[in-house]
Amino acid sequence: MTHANTPLPDGLFADDTGCPRCTWCQATPLYRHYHDSEWGFPVADDRRLFEKICLEGFQSGLSWLTILNKREGFRAAFAHFDAEKIAAFGAADVERLVQDAAIVRHRGKIESTINNARRVLELRAEFGSLAHYVWRYEPTAADRPARLTREVARTLATSPASIAMSKDLKKRGWSFVGPTTVYAFMQAMGLVNDHLEGCHVREQAWQARAAFTPPLV
């Protein structure tokens, strides 16, 4: 906690209790809850990984808060991101989803989600799970900045690991998986910890990563 009159580093804000957080989550309680309990914590569940990479694709050109506010709508529309079920979607499902006001009604992104579900099944056949594939791209400590200030964070729209994963996914037929989208996915799923220095969640995310065993082949 910080005293109400104590100035915070650039990129942080404090709530009424003085708890410091990354500024980007300031807008709503839902956003702050997402920041505190999900963003930056490691994930090995295939369904959550697939959901996030799809939603990052839908976010392209929009804010994450817009997507977060519609997340339950996306889950209902896309069979709670069960890749096997989505892979069976056809033209009628695309037309249904284009009319669904609970999601972002972008035909290309809807079709991409169905395509990527089919590609997930191919990755599972090769690697055992989407998680096994994804965690191969976790950066080493040497590839990460020693201190993450807001100034440093502004330079982190992509990384060598996100560029490599994006390139490989595209080669495998995925869409809406550019390096920036993949890096945002890596931030959210705990492959990197981009909570700023001084954010009260940063150390919690590190502890979660230390207790986490990546599903490596």
Short mmCIF file of C-alpha atoms in Angstrom, two decimals:
data_model
loop_
_atom_site.label_atom_id
_atom_site.label_comp_id
_atom_site.label_asym_id
_atom_site.label_seq_id
_atom_site.Cartn_x
_atom_site.Cartn_y
_atom_site.Cartn_z
CA MET A 1 0.00 0.00 0.00
CA THR A 2 1.04 3.60 -0.50
CA HIS A 3 0.17 6.75 1.42
CA ALA A 4 -2.41 8.90 -0.34
CA ASN A 5 0.11 11.75 -0.71
CA THR A 6 2.99 9.57 -1.89
CA PRO A 7 3.65 10.12 -5.59
CA LEU A 8 3.60 6.93 -7.65
CA PRO A 9 5.93 6.09 -10.54
CA ASP A 10 4.67 6.94 -14.01
CA GLY A 11 2.23 4.28 -15.21
CA LEU A 12 0.69 3.46 -11.82
CA PHE A 13 -2.40 4.68 -9.98
CA ALA A 14 -3.67 4.03 -6.46
CA ASP A 15 -7.24 3.17 -5.48
CA ASP A 16 -9.00 4.52 -2.38
CA THR A 17 -7.02 2.13 -0.16
CA GLY A 18 -3.71 3.24 -1.64
CA CYS A 19 -3.17 -0.02 -3.55
CA PRO A 20 -0.94 0.65 -6.61
CA ARG A 21 -1.90 -0.82 -9.97
CA CYS A 22 -0.96 -0.43 -13.63
CA THR A 23 -2.81 2.61 -15.00
CA TRP A 24 -4.35 0.77 -17.95
CA CYS A 25 -6.87 -0.99 -15.68
CA GLN A 26 -8.17 2.17 -14.03
CA ALA A 27 -11.41 2.55 -16.00
CA THR A 28 -13.75 0.05 -14.30
CA PRO A 29 -13.92 -2.45 -11.40
CA LEU A 30 -14.15 -5.29 -13.95
CA TYR A 31 -10.93 -4.10 -15.57
CA ARG A 32 -9.18 -3.90 -12.20
CA HIS A 33 -10.35 -7.40 -11.30
CA TYR A 34 -8.98 -8.72 -14.59
CA HIS A 35 -5.66 -6.99 -13.91
CA ASP A 36 -5.48 -8.30 -10.34
CA SER A 37 -6.54 -11.90 -10.88
CA GLU A 38 -5.77 -12.92 -14.48
CA TRP A 39 -3.36 -10.74 -16.44
CA GLY A 40 0.20 -12.02 -16.17
CA PHE A 41 -0.61 -15.24 -14.29
CA PRO A 42 0.55 -18.45 -16.03
CA VAL A 43 -2.08 -20.59 -17.75
CA ALA A 44 -1.81 -24.18 -19.00
CA ASP A 45 -5.49 -24.83 -19.71
CA ASP A 46 -6.05 -25.28 -23.45
CA ARG A 47 -9.50 -23.76 -23.45
CA ARG A 48 -8.37 -20.59 -21.69
CA LEU A 49 -5.36 -20.29 -23.97
CA PHE A 50 -7.50 -20.68 -27.07
CA GLU A 51 -10.09 -18.23 -25.77
CA LYS A 52 -7.45 -15.59 -25.13
CA ILE A 53 -5.71 -15.85 -28.47
CA CYS A 54 -9.11 -15.63 -30.21
CA LEU A 55 -10.18 -12.62 -28.15
CA GLU A 56 -6.87 -10.91 -28.79
CA GLY A 57 -7.64 -11.31 -32.50
CA PHE A 58 -11.08 -9.77 -31.99
CA GLN A 59 -9.46 -6.90 -30.09
CA SER A 60 -7.49 -5.80 -33.16
CA GLY A 61 -8.51 -2.18 -33.77
CA LEU A 62 -10.48 -2.03 -30.50
CA SER A 63 -9.73 -1.73 -26.78
CA TRP A 64 -9.33 -4.76 -24.54
CA LEU A 65 -12.02 -3.31 -22.25
CA THR A 66 -14.51 -3.53 -25.14
CA ILE A 67 -13.70 -7.23 -25.51
CA LEU A 68 -13.67 -7.87 -21.77
CA ASN A 69 -17.15 -6.37 -21.43
CA LYS A 70 -18.36 -8.81 -24.09
CA ARG A 71 -16.39 -11.84 -22.92
CA GLU A 72 -19.41 -13.75 -21.58
CA GLY A 73 -21.16 -13.12 -24.89
CA PHE A 74 -18.16 -14.50 -26.76
CA ARG A 75 -18.10 -17.56 -24.53
CA ALA A 76 -21.77 -18.29 -25.16
CA ALA A 77 -21.44 -17.70 -28.90
CA PHE A 78 -18.32 -19.83 -29.32
CA ALA A 79 -19.19 -22.91 -27.23
CA HIS A 80 -17.01 -21.65 -24.36
CA PHE A 81 -14.07 -21.90 -26.73
CA ASP A 82 -14.16 -25.67 -27.02
CA ALA A 83 -11.96 -26.02 -30.10
CA GLU A 84 -13.50 -29.31 -31.21
CA LYS A 85 -16.99 -27.82 -31.20
CA ILE A 86 -15.95 -24.62 -32.95
CA ALA A 87 -14.02 -26.59 -35.58
CA ALA A 88 -17.36 -28.13 -36.61
CA PHE A 89 -19.01 -24.73 -37.19
CA GLY A 90 -20.15 -24.10 -40.75
CA ALA A 91 -21.57 -21.33 -42.91
CA ALA A 92 -24.85 -21.19 -40.97
CA ASP A 93 -22.94 -20.63 -37.76
CA VAL A 94 -21.01 -17.78 -39.34
CA GLU A 95 -24.27 -16.11 -40.37
CA ARG A 96 -25.70 -16.64 -36.88
CA LEU A 97 -22.64 -15.08 -35.26
CA VAL A 98 -22.59 -12.11 -37.63
CA GLN A 99 -26.04 -11.25 -36.24
CA ASP A 100 -25.08 -11.76 -32.56
CA ALA A 101 -24.95 -8.36 -30.84
CA ALA A 102 -23.29 -9.91 -27.77
CA ILE A 103 -19.99 -10.19 -29.66
CA VAL A 104 -17.96 -8.13 -32.13
CA ARG A 105 -19.75 -8.89 -35.41
CA HIS A 106 -16.74 -8.95 -37.71
CA ARG A 107 -17.11 -11.67 -40.32
CA GLY A 108 -13.39 -12.03 -40.92
CA LYS A 109 -12.62 -12.45 -37.22
CA ILE A 110 -15.49 -14.92 -36.77
CA GLU A 111 -14.24 -17.01 -39.68
CA SER A 112 -10.71 -16.74 -38.28
CA THR A 113 -11.84 -18.18 -34.95
CA ILE A 114 -13.37 -21.19 -36.69
CA ASN A 115 -10.26 -21.65 -38.83
CA ASN A 116 -7.98 -21.36 -35.81
CA ALA A 117 -10.02 -23.94 -33.89
CA ARG A 118 -9.26 -26.41 -36.67
CA ARG A 119 -5.59 -25.46 -36.48
CA VAL A 120 -5.64 -26.08 -32.70
CA LEU A 121 -6.68 -29.67 -33.34
CA GLU A 122 -3.67 -30.04 -35.64
CA LEU A 123 -1.35 -28.63 -32.97
CA ARG A 124 -2.76 -31.06 -30.41
CA ALA A 125 -2.09 -33.96 -32.73
CA GLU A 126 1.53 -32.83 -33.08
CA PHE A 127 2.37 -31.49 -29.61
CA GLY A 128 -0.20 -33.09 -27.32
CA SER A 129 -1.89 -29.81 -26.39
CA LEU A 130 -2.01 -26.14 -27.28
CA ALA A 131 -0.29 -25.47 -23.95
CA HIS A 132 2.67 -27.67 -24.90
CA TYR A 133 3.05 -25.64 -28.08
CA VAL A 134 2.62 -22.19 -26.51
CA TRP A 135 5.02 -22.61 -23.60
CA ARG A 136 7.86 -23.48 -25.96
CA TYR A 137 7.96 -19.74 -26.66
CA GLU A 138 8.39 -18.47 -23.11
CA PRO A 139 11.28 -15.98 -23.17
CA THR A 140 14.29 -16.63 -20.96
CA ALA A 141 15.13 -14.26 -18.13
CA ALA A 142 18.01 -12.92 -20.21
CA ASP A 143 15.52 -11.80 -22.87
CA ARG A 144 13.50 -9.69 -20.42
CA PRO A 145 14.24 -6.16 -19.14
CA ALA A 146 15.80 -6.05 -15.68
CA ARG A 147 13.35 -3.36 -14.52
CA LEU A 148 9.96 -2.75 -16.09
CA THR A 149 9.12 0.94 -15.97
CA ARG A 150 6.42 2.57 -18.07
CA GLU A 151 9.08 3.94 -20.40
CA VAL A 152 10.42 0.43 -20.98
CA ALA A 153 6.92 -1.05 -21.26
CA ARG A 154 6.09 1.34 -24.11
CA THR A 155 8.75 -0.39 -26.21
CA LEU A 156 7.27 -3.86 -25.68
CA ALA A 157 4.55 -4.12 -28.33
CA THR A 158 6.32 -7.21 -29.71
CA SER A 159 9.27 -9.39 -28.78
CA PRO A 160 11.53 -11.90 -30.54
CA ALA A 161 9.42 -14.68 -29.01
CA SER A 162 6.11 -13.19 -30.16
CA ILE A 163 7.51 -12.63 -33.64
CA ALA A 164 8.70 -16.24 -33.78
CA MET A 165 5.37 -17.63 -32.55
CA SER A 166 3.40 -15.42 -34.93
CA LYS A 167 5.51 -16.50 -37.88
CA ASP A 168 5.11 -20.18 -37.03
CA LEU A 169 1.36 -19.94 -36.43
CA LYS A 170 0.86 -18.18 -39.75
CA LYS A 171 2.90 -20.87 -41.48
CA ARG A 172 0.52 -23.40 -39.90
CA GLY A 173 -2.51 -21.60 -41.34
CA TRP A 174 -3.60 -19.46 -38.39
CA SER A 175 -4.98 -15.94 -38.96
CA PHE A 176 -5.24 -12.76 -36.86
CA VAL A 177 -2.07 -13.77 -35.03
CA GLY A 178 0.35 -10.94 -35.80
CA PRO A 179 3.34 -10.33 -33.51
CA THR A 180 1.54 -7.61 -31.51
CA THR A 181 -1.52 -9.82 -30.98
CA VAL A 182 0.69 -12.72 -29.92
CA TYR A 183 2.66 -10.53 -27.53
CA ALA A 184 -0.57 -9.33 -25.87
CA PHE A 185 -1.56 -13.00 -25.54
CA MET A 186 1.81 -13.80 -23.93
CA GLN A 187 1.38 -10.92 -21.47
CA ALA A 188 -2.09 -12.08 -20.47
CA MET A 189 -1.26 -15.77 -20.15
CA GLY A 190 1.83 -15.28 -17.99
CA LEU A 191 4.57 -16.12 -20.46
CA VAL A 192 5.88 -12.66 -19.56
CA ASN A 193 5.20 -10.53 -16.49
CA ASP A 194 4.58 -6.97 -17.65
CA HIS A 195 3.06 -5.58 -14.46
CA LEU A 196 5.09 -2.43 -13.85
CA GLU A 197 7.58 -2.04 -11.03
CA GLY A 198 5.58 -0.94 -8.01
CA CYS A 199 2.32 -2.59 -9.09
CA HIS A 200 1.07 -4.72 -6.20
CA VAL A 201 0.34 -7.65 -8.55
CA ARG A 202 3.84 -7.89 -10.04
CA GLU A 203 5.29 -9.98 -7.22
CA GLN A 204 2.16 -12.15 -7.06
CA ALA A 205 2.57 -12.95 -10.75
CA TRP A 206 6.23 -13.85 -10.21
CA GLN A 207 5.28 -16.15 -7.33
CA ALA A 208 2.62 -17.82 -9.46
CA ARG A 209 5.17 -18.40 -12.22
CA ALA A 210 7.68 -19.85 -9.73
CA ALA A 211 5.06 -22.36 -8.57
CA PHE A 212 3.99 -23.20 -12.14
CA THR A 213 5.39 -26.13 -14.11
CA PRO A 214 5.23 -25.41 -17.85
CA PRO A 215 3.80 -28.26 -19.94
CA LEU A 216 6.94 -28.75 -22.01
CA VAL A 217 7.54 -31.73 -24.28
#
